[in-house]
Structure formats: C-alpha cells, structure tokens
Amino acid sequence: MKDIAIIGYGQTKFGELWESSFRELLVDSGVKAIENAKVDGDDIDAMYVGTMSGGLFVGQEHTASLIADYAGLNPIPCTRVEAACASGSLALRSACMSIAAGQHDVVLVGGVEKMTDVADPTGAIATASDQEWEAFVGATFPSLYAMMAKRYMYEYGLTLEQLSTWSSIAHENAVNNKYAQFRSKVSVEQVMRASPVADPLTLLHCSPVSDGAASMIVCDADKATDYADKDDIIYIKAFTQASDTIALHDRPNMTTLEAAKVASNYAYKMAGVGADKIDVAEVHDCFAINGLVLTEDLGFCKKGTAGKFIEEGNTRIDNDKFVTINPSGGLKAAGHALGATGIRQVGELYWQLKQDKECKDRQSAINNGYGIAANVGGTGGTVCTHLLSVDR
Amino acid sequence: MVVRTWRHMQERYNLIGKKCTTCGKVYFPSRKVCPECRRKGEMEDIQLSGKGIVYTYSIVRAPPKDFQKESPYIVGIIALEEGTKITGQIDCDLDKIEIGMPVQTEFRKIKEDGKSGVISYGYKFVPTVH
Ligand SMILES: [Zn+2]
C-alpha cells in the first residue's frame, strides 16, 4: 500500500453565505487548495466530493459532474460520496484508498454544503436519521442527541454546567479562527440560559446551519516533494470507517458511539500510536454531548469522566499535558456545513501539525507530531477517522 | 410518502415485530435478517405488548413542520418488556416525565400531511395506570 501525503488545503468561511452558490463555494475552496499545493489542474488525476444532500438543500443532484465541470477539471473522474454529516471524510477516505491502491497520484478532495437556501433545513437534516421510525414520530435531530445527553446524565451524573462548558470553550477557540461562523465568547451561564431546543439542549449546545466548503490535495507520498516544500507535507497514517445502527433506539448503549470506538481503535493500530501520543484532535460536536462522548470514545479519558475532564480545562489549547481538542472552535462555533465538515476537521489538523500561520493564534503544542479527526454521520451510523502525522 | 405509510400499517397499528427463533432476540420494526445470527436466524412475527419503561427522553421545543401544533411535546425511547427499544411520543405532563417511568402504547393520530393530505396513525405512549 502506498503512503499518502496532504500537500495543500483551502476553505471558505463557514456561515450564512447568501452571496455564494453551492458550486461557487466548492470551486473557491478548491482553487485555494490547488494554489496552496502548488499543483496545476493538469496534475490532478481524480476528484472526490463529499456532500450530504444537494437535492434537498439546493435541488441539485449529480453534483460530481457539476463540480468537475464548473471547476474546469473535465474529463478526470469525479465521484460524489454521501454519508450524511460524514460525507466529507468519506470523500477523503475514498481518495486515500485510490492513492493507496496506486490508481491515482494526485487527488483533489472537496466537501461542500449550502444549507441556507431552503426555508426549513430541519426536514433535510432529519433524513440522516431513520425517517420511518424516528422522524415519523416527531423525533428531530437535536432531540435524538438530547436523548443521548439525558441518558448520559442519568448514568454518569454529568451536569448541565459541564455540558455547557464544552460550548463555552468552543466559542473561545473560534475567536481566533477567521473562517469560523461565530467569533464571540459565550459564558457557561449564557449557554444554559439560551433558548431551549430539545431538553436538556439549548441553542448554544447545537451547531449552526452553515454554508461552506473545504478542499484538500492529497497525493502519493513518493511524489509529494515534486510539488510541495518539505515543511508543507503532512502524512495520513490511517483512514478508517465503521458503521452502527441508523436508529438510536436499536443500540444497547446510547452513551457511546460504538462506530467511533471501532474506527479510532483501528486508526491507532494502523498508525501504530496510542491515544496518549495525540497532540491535537478535531471531534464532531454537532451537539455538545457528542463532543464529550467522542472525547471518551477516542480514548482521551475514561468512560463517564469527560464532563470533569473538560471542566478542568485539560483539552484547552494552552494545556501542555493532554490533547488539545477542537482548536478551530469545532462544529459548534466554527460552523457545520455538513459535507464540508470532515475535510475542514482534517484541514485544521494539517495546519496545526505543520504549525501554519493560519492557526498561529490557536496553535496547539506539537510534541509527538500526531493528530486525529473523528467525523460522525447521523447519530453515529457512520464514523470516519483520519490519523495524521508530521513524519512519514 | 403515502405508500411508505401504508407499507408499515400492520407494524404501526398492531405493534407486530419479529422474533429470531434461533437466538430469541426481538426486533421492532421488523427485520428480514437477524443481525446476531444472520443467515442462520429464523424470523417469525411477534405481537408486542406495548408495555415498557422510559429509557431516555427529550422535550422537543423546536418542532419540524408537521408537528408544530403539538409543540412542546415529549419524544422518548422506550425499553419494551420484550427486550427491544422503540422511539415514540410520550403523552404526559412535561414535568412528570422521568427515566424509568412505566408506560404503555395507545393508538393515536401521529400527524397530518397538510389540510387535505394523508393522516398518519400509530402508537404513542402514556403512563401505565396501576
Ligand atoms: Zn438471531
């Protein structure tokens, strides 16, 4: 199997981008990634695009062809990949597999979602749950995660303050991310007092509806120095994926994402490193509870202790003992443009690990040279992880 | 959407699930294949009692379009006696709901697809009367 390198990354701002269309967003981020990687359009062998639902959000399917066309990249093969909110990292994983297999040398990976063109994005987002047995009875996406939170609180005594601390730290981190949707601080009290969405979750426990795109150039590690400077090359040591039941009620345990445990364990094994060697992580906090659950499922603290672990500040950027989690502000504050999120997470790790000027105000200490991203589809029916390393 | 509603009438109206006769596990909604036994499993219909306890719940205060009239309402995951869990609305006072509370199904209207559209029926849960 060939080694894989990231040689360039670019993203748009995440937020309500009424001036930009679906295709423009992805092309904007794609051009940035191409320029950043110092490749030409002619060098690109294939393209993978992650997007959850062009059909429901902007009334457009066949998005792979649309994007290849609009990006001026015909006739290279372009493939659209869908796994709800994990579409972006599944596109990246597809690119990694095609390079590992020797099929392509240089691949452009893009993720995009344009969510603010429809009046009611809730209905479109609900299609990532079990339509016939969850959405049918009135279970919304926030309420499914709220039910996880309620059960977690019942089993482990997590407090609303601890849950709210997650959001407060996320907003603090996003202040220094110029691409983030929200760049204002919020206190733990403000999170708790925000308008209720699905008890115990308030609006400030939930990630926003966002437009945005992120793109990355990945290539055969043997060819990376043909394009990029040595300092701009970061390696993808593991690209893993696992599945679980789509309906939350079919799981024996709702305080953990089994697919995240399986995917991350496999990633640690594939890369030959443990969770204790990870300097920086980007985890999928579409709702604050998911951030806490993933902190445990990825092995950063023991089951049931994430509330205390976060409250004590162990995952903050300025901590020097533990992993930094979501220096970008995470989905909560940086924004959650569904199909783009998985690539944005890995893009943040790329910047953090090479200590790029893009993240100089939120730079995590890089002691061992490893980062991991966990991207979740639905309520955990799909989880993809990517483990990055400074060294090949 | 109409066909999708009709296809599940038996299950929704009468709470008919599947039991794997090989391993004994009960599933609702019905499945073609037992995830435990896969092709070695034999699935047969089972009538569920509709009785169980609240495993977890949430109060929905930002409802989707079809449920705006009911808001705020409780949605819960119920652990049924037969060992399977299902999602449904729980019809009780908002401040009475708690994990572990015994509940049972009642046949109710779930939603209307607009003024002249399809009316969907199914189960809701209510507190068990002793
Ligand atoms: Zn079985």
Coordinates of C-alpha atoms and ligand atoms in Angstrom, one line a residue:
Chain A
M1 CA 0.0 0.0 0.0
K2 CA 1.3 3.4 -0.9
D3 CA 1.8 6.2 1.7
I4 CA -0.4 9.2 1.5
A5 CA 0.5 12.9 1.9
I6 CA -1.5 16.1 2.2
I7 CA 0.2 18.9 0.2
G8 CA -2.4 21.6 0.2
Y9 CA -5.6 22.8 1.9
G10 CA -8.1 25.6 1.5
Q11 CA -11.5 26.5 2.8
T12 CA -14.2 29.2 2.6
K13 CA -15.6 30.9 5.6
F14 CA -18.4 28.9 7.2
G15 CA -21.7 30.8 7.9
E16 CA -24.7 32.3 6.1
L17 CA -23.1 33.0 2.8
W18 CA -26.0 34.3 0.8
E19 CA -23.9 35.8 -1.9
S20 CA -22.3 32.4 -2.9
S21 CA -23.8 29.4 -4.6
F22 CA -23.2 25.7 -4.0
R23 CA -20.8 25.4 -7.0
E24 CA -19.0 28.7 -6.3
L25 CA -18.2 27.7 -2.7
L26 CA -16.6 24.4 -3.7
V27 CA -14.7 26.0 -6.5
D28 CA -13.4 28.8 -4.3
S29 CA -12.0 26.3 -1.7
G30 CA -10.7 24.0 -4.5
V31 CA -8.8 26.8 -6.1
K32 CA -7.2 27.8 -2.8
A33 CA -6.2 24.1 -2.2
I34 CA -4.7 23.8 -5.7
E35 CA -2.7 27.1 -5.3
N36 CA -1.6 26.1 -1.8
A37 CA -0.4 22.7 -3.0
K38 CA 1.4 24.3 -6.0
V39 CA -0.2 21.8 -8.4
D40 CA -1.7 22.6 -11.8
G41 CA -5.1 21.5 -12.9
D42 CA -3.3 19.1 -15.3
D43 CA -1.6 17.3 -12.4
I44 CA -4.9 16.3 -10.8
D45 CA -5.9 12.7 -11.6
A46 CA -9.2 12.4 -9.9
M47 CA -11.6 14.2 -7.6
Y48 CA -13.9 13.2 -4.8
V49 CA -16.7 15.4 -3.5
G50 CA -18.5 15.0 -0.2
T51 CA -21.9 16.5 0.1
M52 CA -24.9 15.2 2.1
S53 CA -27.9 16.5 0.1
G54 CA -27.6 18.9 -2.8
G55 CA -31.0 17.5 -3.8
L56 CA -32.8 18.7 -0.6
F57 CA -30.8 21.8 0.1
V58 CA -30.4 23.3 -3.4
G59 CA -32.4 20.9 -5.6
Q60 CA -29.4 19.6 -7.4
E61 CA -28.1 16.1 -7.6
H62 CA -25.4 14.7 -10.0
T63 CA -23.2 17.1 -8.1
A64 CA -19.9 15.2 -9.0
S65 CA -20.3 16.1 -12.7
L66 CA -21.5 19.6 -11.9
I67 CA -18.4 20.3 -9.8
A68 CA -15.9 18.8 -12.2
D69 CA -17.4 20.9 -15.0
Y70 CA -17.6 24.1 -13.1
A71 CA -14.1 23.6 -11.7
G72 CA -12.8 23.2 -15.3
L73 CA -11.4 19.7 -14.5
N74 CA -13.1 17.6 -17.2
P75 CA -12.5 14.8 -18.1
I76 CA -11.0 13.5 -14.9
P77 CA -13.2 11.1 -12.9
C78 CA -15.2 12.9 -10.2
T79 CA -17.1 10.9 -7.6
R80 CA -19.7 12.2 -5.1
V81 CA -19.7 10.5 -1.8
E82 CA -22.5 10.6 0.7
A83 CA -22.7 9.5 4.4
A84 CA -24.8 12.3 6.0
C85 CA -22.6 14.6 8.0
A86 CA -19.6 12.2 7.5
S87 CA -19.7 12.8 3.7
G88 CA -16.5 14.9 3.7
S89 CA -14.3 12.5 5.5
L90 CA -15.7 9.6 3.5
A91 CA -14.7 11.5 0.3
L92 CA -11.2 11.9 1.8
R93 CA -11.1 8.3 2.7
S94 CA -12.1 7.3 -0.9
A95 CA -9.2 9.5 -2.2
C96 CA -6.8 7.8 0.2
M97 CA -7.9 4.4 -0.9
S98 CA -7.5 5.3 -4.6
I99 CA -3.9 6.5 -4.0
A100 CA -3.0 3.6 -1.7
A101 CA -4.1 1.3 -4.5
G102 CA -1.9 3.0 -7.0
Q103 CA -4.9 4.1 -9.1
H104 CA -4.2 7.9 -8.8
D105 CA -1.2 10.0 -7.8
V106 CA -2.7 13.4 -7.1
V107 CA -6.4 13.8 -6.0
L108 CA -8.5 16.8 -5.2
V109 CA -11.0 16.2 -2.4
G110 CA -13.8 18.6 -1.7
G111 CA -16.6 18.9 0.7
V112 CA -19.5 21.4 0.5
E113 CA -22.9 22.1 1.8
K114 CA -25.2 25.0 1.0
M115 CA -27.8 24.9 3.7
T116 CA -29.3 28.4 3.9
D117 CA -31.1 28.4 0.5
V118 CA -34.1 26.4 1.9
A119 CA -36.6 27.9 4.4
D120 CA -36.7 24.7 6.6
P121 CA -33.3 22.9 6.7
T122 CA -34.6 20.8 9.6
G123 CA -36.5 18.4 7.3
A124 CA -33.5 17.9 5.1
I125 CA -31.2 17.3 8.1
A126 CA -33.7 14.8 9.5
T127 CA -33.1 12.5 6.6
A128 CA -29.9 11.5 8.3
S129 CA -32.0 9.7 10.9
D130 CA -34.3 6.8 10.4
Q131 CA -37.2 8.5 8.6
E132 CA -39.8 5.8 9.1
W133 CA -39.2 5.1 12.8
E134 CA -37.6 8.2 14.2
A135 CA -38.6 11.3 12.2
F136 CA -42.1 9.8 11.6
V137 CA -43.0 10.1 15.3
G138 CA -41.6 13.6 15.6
A139 CA -38.0 12.9 16.8
T140 CA -35.8 15.7 15.5
F141 CA -32.0 15.6 15.2
P142 CA -31.4 17.7 18.3
S143 CA -33.9 15.6 20.2
L144 CA -32.0 12.4 19.3
Y145 CA -28.8 13.8 20.7
A146 CA -30.7 15.3 23.6
M147 CA -31.9 11.7 24.4
M148 CA -28.2 10.6 24.4
A149 CA -27.4 13.5 26.8
K150 CA -30.3 12.7 29.1
R151 CA -29.3 9.1 29.4
Y152 CA -25.6 10.1 29.8
M153 CA -26.6 12.4 32.6
Y154 CA -28.7 9.7 34.3
E155 CA -25.9 7.1 34.1
Y156 CA -22.8 9.2 34.9
G157 CA -24.1 12.3 36.7
L158 CA -22.9 14.7 34.0
T159 CA -24.2 18.2 35.0
L160 CA -25.7 20.9 32.7
E161 CA -22.8 23.1 33.7
Q162 CA -20.2 20.6 32.5
L163 CA -22.1 20.0 29.2
S164 CA -22.3 23.8 28.7
T165 CA -18.6 24.2 29.4
W166 CA -17.9 22.4 26.1
S167 CA -19.7 25.1 24.1
S168 CA -18.1 28.0 26.0
I169 CA -14.6 26.6 25.3
A170 CA -15.5 26.1 21.6
H171 CA -16.6 29.7 21.2
E172 CA -13.4 30.9 22.9
N173 CA -11.3 28.9 20.4
A174 CA -13.2 30.2 17.4
V175 CA -12.4 33.8 18.3
N176 CA -9.0 33.2 16.6
N177 CA -10.4 31.4 13.6
K178 CA -11.1 33.8 10.8
Y179 CA -13.2 31.2 8.9
A180 CA -15.4 30.5 11.9
Q181 CA -19.1 31.2 11.9
F182 CA -19.2 32.5 15.5
R183 CA -16.3 34.5 16.8
S184 CA -17.8 35.8 20.1
K185 CA -17.2 34.3 23.5
V186 CA -20.2 32.9 25.5
S187 CA -20.2 32.1 29.2
V188 CA -21.4 28.8 30.6
E189 CA -24.4 30.7 32.0
Q190 CA -25.3 32.1 28.6
V191 CA -25.2 28.6 27.2
M192 CA -27.5 27.3 29.9
R193 CA -29.9 30.2 29.5
A194 CA -30.1 30.2 25.7
S195 CA -33.5 29.3 24.1
P196 CA -34.4 25.6 24.7
V197 CA -34.3 23.4 21.6
A198 CA -34.7 19.9 22.9
D199 CA -34.3 19.5 26.7
P200 CA -31.6 19.4 28.0
L201 CA -30.1 21.0 24.9
T202 CA -30.3 24.8 24.3
L203 CA -29.5 26.6 21.1
L204 CA -25.9 27.1 22.3
H205 CA -25.4 23.3 22.7
C206 CA -26.2 22.9 19.0
S207 CA -24.0 23.5 15.9
P208 CA -25.5 26.0 13.5
V209 CA -26.9 25.7 9.9
S210 CA -24.0 26.7 7.7
D211 CA -22.9 27.2 4.2
G212 CA -19.3 26.4 3.4
A213 CA -16.7 24.3 1.6
A214 CA -13.3 22.8 2.2
S215 CA -10.8 21.3 -0.2
M216 CA -7.6 19.3 0.1
I217 CA -4.9 18.0 -2.3
V218 CA -3.7 14.5 -1.3
C219 CA -1.0 12.6 -3.2
D220 CA 1.2 9.6 -3.3
A221 CA 3.9 10.4 -0.6
D222 CA 6.7 9.5 -3.0
K223 CA 5.6 12.3 -5.3
A224 CA 4.8 14.9 -2.6
T225 CA 8.1 16.8 -2.9
D226 CA 7.6 17.2 -6.6
Y227 CA 5.1 19.8 -5.7
A228 CA 5.2 21.0 -2.1
D229 CA 8.0 22.1 0.2
K230 CA 9.0 19.5 2.8
D231 CA 7.6 21.6 5.6
D232 CA 4.2 21.7 3.9
I233 CA 3.8 18.0 3.8
I234 CA 1.8 16.1 6.4
Y235 CA 1.1 12.3 6.2
I236 CA -2.2 10.5 6.6
K237 CA -1.3 7.4 8.5
A238 CA -4.8 6.0 8.9
F239 CA -8.1 6.4 7.2
T240 CA -10.8 4.3 8.8
Q241 CA -14.6 3.9 8.8
A242 CA -17.2 2.0 10.8
S243 CA -20.9 1.6 10.8
D244 CA -23.6 1.3 13.5
T245 CA -27.4 1.1 13.5
I246 CA -29.0 4.1 11.9
A247 CA -31.7 4.3 14.6
L248 CA -30.6 5.3 18.0
H249 CA -33.2 3.1 19.7
D250 CA -31.5 -0.1 18.2
R251 CA -28.3 0.4 20.2
P252 CA -27.7 -1.4 23.5
N253 CA -25.8 1.7 24.8
M254 CA -26.6 5.3 24.0
T255 CA -23.8 6.9 26.0
T256 CA -21.1 5.8 23.5
L257 CA -20.7 5.8 19.7
E258 CA -19.6 2.2 19.1
A259 CA -18.6 3.1 15.5
A260 CA -16.2 5.8 16.8
K261 CA -14.5 3.3 19.1
V262 CA -14.1 0.8 16.4
A263 CA -12.9 3.3 13.8
S264 CA -10.4 5.1 16.1
N265 CA -9.0 1.8 17.6
Y266 CA -8.4 0.6 14.1
A267 CA -6.7 4.0 13.2
Y268 CA -4.4 3.8 16.3
K269 CA -3.5 0.3 15.2
M270 CA -3.0 1.2 11.6
A271 CA -0.7 4.1 12.6
G272 CA 1.0 2.3 15.4
V273 CA 0.3 5.0 18.0
G274 CA -1.9 5.3 21.1
A275 CA -4.3 8.0 22.1
D276 CA -1.7 9.3 24.6
K277 CA 0.5 10.4 21.7
I278 CA -2.1 12.6 20.0
D279 CA -1.3 16.3 20.3
V280 CA -4.4 17.7 18.7
A281 CA -7.9 16.3 17.8
E282 CA -10.9 17.6 15.9
V283 CA -14.0 15.8 17.0
H284 CA -17.6 16.0 15.7
D285 CA -19.5 18.2 18.2
C286 CA -22.7 18.8 16.2
F287 CA -24.2 18.8 19.7
A288 CA -22.1 19.4 22.8
I289 CA -22.9 15.9 24.2
N290 CA -21.3 14.3 21.1
G291 CA -18.0 16.2 21.8
L292 CA -17.9 14.7 25.3
V293 CA -18.8 11.2 24.1
L294 CA -16.1 11.3 21.4
T295 CA -13.5 12.5 23.9
E296 CA -14.1 9.2 25.7
D297 CA -14.6 7.0 22.7
L298 CA -11.3 8.2 21.2
G299 CA -9.5 7.2 24.4
F300 CA -8.6 10.6 25.8
C301 CA -10.3 10.0 29.1
K302 CA -12.2 7.2 30.9
K303 CA -15.9 6.4 30.2
G304 CA -18.1 8.7 32.2
T305 CA -15.4 11.3 33.1
A306 CA -15.5 13.6 30.1
G307 CA -17.6 16.3 31.9
K308 CA -15.0 16.6 34.6
F309 CA -12.1 16.3 32.1
I310 CA -13.4 19.2 30.0
E311 CA -14.4 21.3 33.0
E312 CA -10.8 21.0 34.4
G313 CA -9.5 22.6 31.2
N314 CA -7.5 19.6 30.2
T315 CA -8.3 19.9 26.5
R316 CA -7.8 23.6 26.2
I317 CA -5.2 24.9 23.7
D318 CA -2.9 26.2 26.4
N319 CA -2.8 22.8 28.3
D320 CA 0.6 21.1 28.0
K321 CA -0.2 17.7 29.4
F322 CA -3.1 16.5 27.3
V323 CA -4.5 16.5 23.8
T324 CA -5.9 19.8 22.5
I325 CA -9.5 19.3 21.3
N326 CA -11.2 21.4 18.6
P327 CA -8.8 24.4 18.5
S328 CA -10.8 25.6 15.4
G329 CA -13.9 26.0 17.6
G330 CA -15.4 22.7 16.3
L331 CA -18.7 22.3 14.6
K332 CA -20.3 24.3 17.5
A333 CA -18.5 27.6 16.8
A334 CA -16.6 27.2 13.5
G335 CA -19.8 26.0 11.9
H336 CA -21.2 22.8 10.4
A337 CA -21.6 22.8 6.6
L338 CA -22.4 19.1 6.6
G339 CA -20.5 17.7 3.6
A340 CA -17.5 20.1 4.2
T341 CA -17.1 19.4 7.9
G342 CA -15.0 16.2 7.7
I343 CA -12.5 17.9 5.4
R344 CA -12.4 21.1 7.5
Q345 CA -11.5 19.0 10.5
V346 CA -8.6 17.3 8.8
G347 CA -7.6 20.7 7.3
E348 CA -7.4 22.1 10.8
L349 CA -5.1 19.2 11.8
Y350 CA -3.0 19.9 8.7
W351 CA -2.5 23.5 9.8
Q352 CA -1.9 22.6 13.5
L353 CA 0.7 19.8 12.8
K354 CA 2.7 22.0 10.4
Q355 CA 2.3 25.0 12.7
D356 CA 0.9 27.1 9.8
K357 CA 0.4 30.8 10.1
E358 CA -3.3 30.2 9.5
C359 CA -3.6 28.9 13.1
K360 CA -0.8 30.8 14.9
D361 CA -3.2 32.4 17.4
R362 CA -4.6 29.0 18.3
Q363 CA -1.6 26.8 18.0
S364 CA -1.6 23.6 20.0
A365 CA 1.7 22.3 21.4
I366 CA 3.0 19.7 18.9
N367 CA 5.1 17.3 21.0
N368 CA 4.7 13.9 19.3
G369 CA 3.5 15.0 15.9
Y370 CA 0.1 13.3 15.7
G371 CA -3.4 14.4 15.2
I372 CA -6.8 12.6 14.8
A373 CA -10.1 13.7 13.4
A374 CA -13.4 11.9 14.0
N375 CA -16.4 12.8 11.8
V376 CA -19.8 11.4 12.5
G377 CA -22.7 10.8 10.2
G378 CA -26.2 11.0 11.6
T379 CA -26.3 9.9 15.3
G380 CA -23.3 7.7 14.8
G381 CA -24.5 5.3 12.0
T382 CA -21.2 6.2 10.2
V383 CA -17.9 7.3 11.8
C384 CA -14.7 8.1 9.9
T385 CA -11.4 8.8 11.5
H386 CA -8.2 10.2 9.9
L387 CA -4.9 10.0 11.8
L388 CA -2.2 12.4 10.7
S389 CA 1.5 12.5 11.3
V390 CA 4.3 15.0 10.8
D391 CA 6.6 12.1 9.9
R392 CA 6.1 9.6 7.2
Chain B
M1 CA -44.8 9.0 1.1
V2 CA -48.3 7.6 1.0
V3 CA -47.1 4.1 0.1
R4 CA -44.4 4.3 2.7
T5 CA -47.1 4.9 5.3
W6 CA -49.3 2.0 4.1
R7 CA -46.5 -0.4 3.9
H8 CA -46.0 -0.3 7.7
M9 CA -49.6 -0.2 8.8
Q10 CA -49.6 -3.7 10.3
E11 CA -46.5 -3.0 12.3
R12 CA -47.6 0.5 13.4
Y13 CA -51.2 -0.2 14.1
N14 CA -50.8 -3.6 15.8
L15 CA -47.2 -3.4 17.0
I16 CA -46.1 -6.5 15.2
G17 CA -42.3 -7.1 15.4
K18 CA -40.0 -10.0 14.6
K19 CA -38.5 -12.6 16.9
C20 CA -35.5 -14.6 15.9
T21 CA -36.3 -18.2 16.9
T22 CA -32.6 -19.1 16.7
C23 CA -31.3 -16.6 19.3
G24 CA -34.6 -15.4 20.8
K25 CA -33.9 -11.6 20.2
V26 CA -36.9 -9.4 19.4
Y27 CA -36.9 -6.7 16.8
F28 CA -39.2 -3.8 16.1
P29 CA -39.5 -2.5 13.5
S30 CA -39.4 -5.9 11.7
R31 CA -36.2 -7.0 10.1
K32 CA -35.5 -9.6 7.3
V33 CA -32.2 -10.7 8.8
C34 CA -31.2 -11.2 12.5
P35 CA -28.0 -9.1 12.9
E36 CA -26.8 -11.6 15.5
C37 CA -27.4 -14.9 13.6
R38 CA -27.5 -13.5 10.1
R39 CA -28.5 -16.3 7.7
K40 CA -28.8 -18.9 10.5
G41 CA -31.6 -16.9 12.1
E42 CA -35.3 -17.8 11.5
M43 CA -37.6 -14.8 11.9
E44 CA -41.2 -15.0 12.9
D45 CA -43.9 -12.4 13.7
I46 CA -44.4 -11.5 17.3
Q47 CA -47.2 -9.4 18.9
L48 CA -45.6 -6.9 21.3
S49 CA -47.4 -6.0 24.5
G50 CA -46.7 -2.2 24.1
K51 CA -45.6 -2.1 27.7
G52 CA -42.3 -0.8 28.8
I53 CA -40.3 1.8 30.7
V54 CA -38.9 5.2 29.6
Y55 CA -35.2 4.6 28.8
T56 CA -34.5 8.2 27.8
Y57 CA -36.5 11.2 26.6
S58 CA -36.4 14.8 25.4
I59 CA -38.9 17.6 25.2
V60 CA -39.0 19.0 21.7
R61 CA -39.4 22.7 21.7
A62 CA -38.2 23.4 18.1
P63 CA -40.5 21.1 16.2
P64 CA -40.4 20.2 12.5
K65 CA -43.2 21.5 10.2
D66 CA -45.6 18.5 10.7
F67 CA -45.5 18.7 14.5
Q68 CA -45.9 22.5 15.1
K69 CA -49.3 22.2 16.6
E70 CA -48.2 19.7 19.3
S71 CA -45.1 21.6 20.4
P72 CA -43.7 21.3 23.1
Y73 CA -44.0 17.5 23.1
I74 CA -42.1 14.6 24.6
V75 CA -40.2 12.2 22.5
G76 CA -38.7 9.1 24.2
I77 CA -37.0 5.8 23.7
I78 CA -39.0 3.1 25.4
A79 CA -37.5 -0.2 26.5
L80 CA -40.3 -2.7 25.9
E81 CA -40.9 -5.7 28.0
E82 CA -39.9 -8.0 25.2
G83 CA -36.4 -6.6 25.2
T84 CA -36.4 -4.2 22.2
K85 CA -36.5 -0.4 22.3
I86 CA -38.6 1.9 20.2
T87 CA -38.9 5.7 19.7
G88 CA -42.2 7.4 20.2
Q89 CA -44.0 10.3 21.7
I90 CA -45.0 10.2 25.3
D91 CA -48.3 11.8 26.2
C92 CA -48.0 13.0 29.8
D93 CA -47.3 16.2 31.8
L94 CA -44.0 17.7 30.8
D95 CA -42.9 17.9 34.5
K96 CA -43.9 14.3 35.3
I97 CA -41.7 12.6 32.7
E98 CA -38.7 10.7 34.1
I99 CA -36.4 7.8 33.1
G100 CA -37.7 4.5 34.4
M101 CA -41.4 5.6 34.3
P102 CA -43.7 2.7 33.2
V103 CA -45.6 3.4 30.0
Q104 CA -47.8 1.6 27.5
T105 CA -48.9 2.3 23.9
E106 CA -52.1 3.9 22.8
F107 CA -53.4 4.1 19.2
R108 CA -53.3 7.7 18.2
K109 CA -53.1 10.1 15.2
I110 CA -49.4 11.0 14.7
K111 CA -49.6 13.7 12.0
E112 CA -51.5 15.3 9.2
D113 CA -49.8 16.0 5.8
G114 CA -51.3 19.5 5.4
K115 CA -55.1 20.2 5.5
S116 CA -56.1 17.7 2.8
G117 CA -53.2 15.3 3.0
V118 CA -52.7 11.9 4.4
I119 CA -53.4 11.4 8.1
S120 CA -50.9 9.1 9.7
Y121 CA -51.8 6.9 12.7
G122 CA -49.6 4.9 15.0
Y123 CA -48.6 4.4 18.6
K124 CA -48.0 7.0 21.3
F125 CA -47.1 6.1 24.9
V126 CA -49.0 7.1 28.0
P127 CA -48.1 6.5 31.7
T128 CA -49.3 3.0 32.8
V129 CA -52.3 3.0 35.1
H130 CA -51.9 0.7 38.1
Ligands
ZN1 ZN -30.9 -14.4 16.0

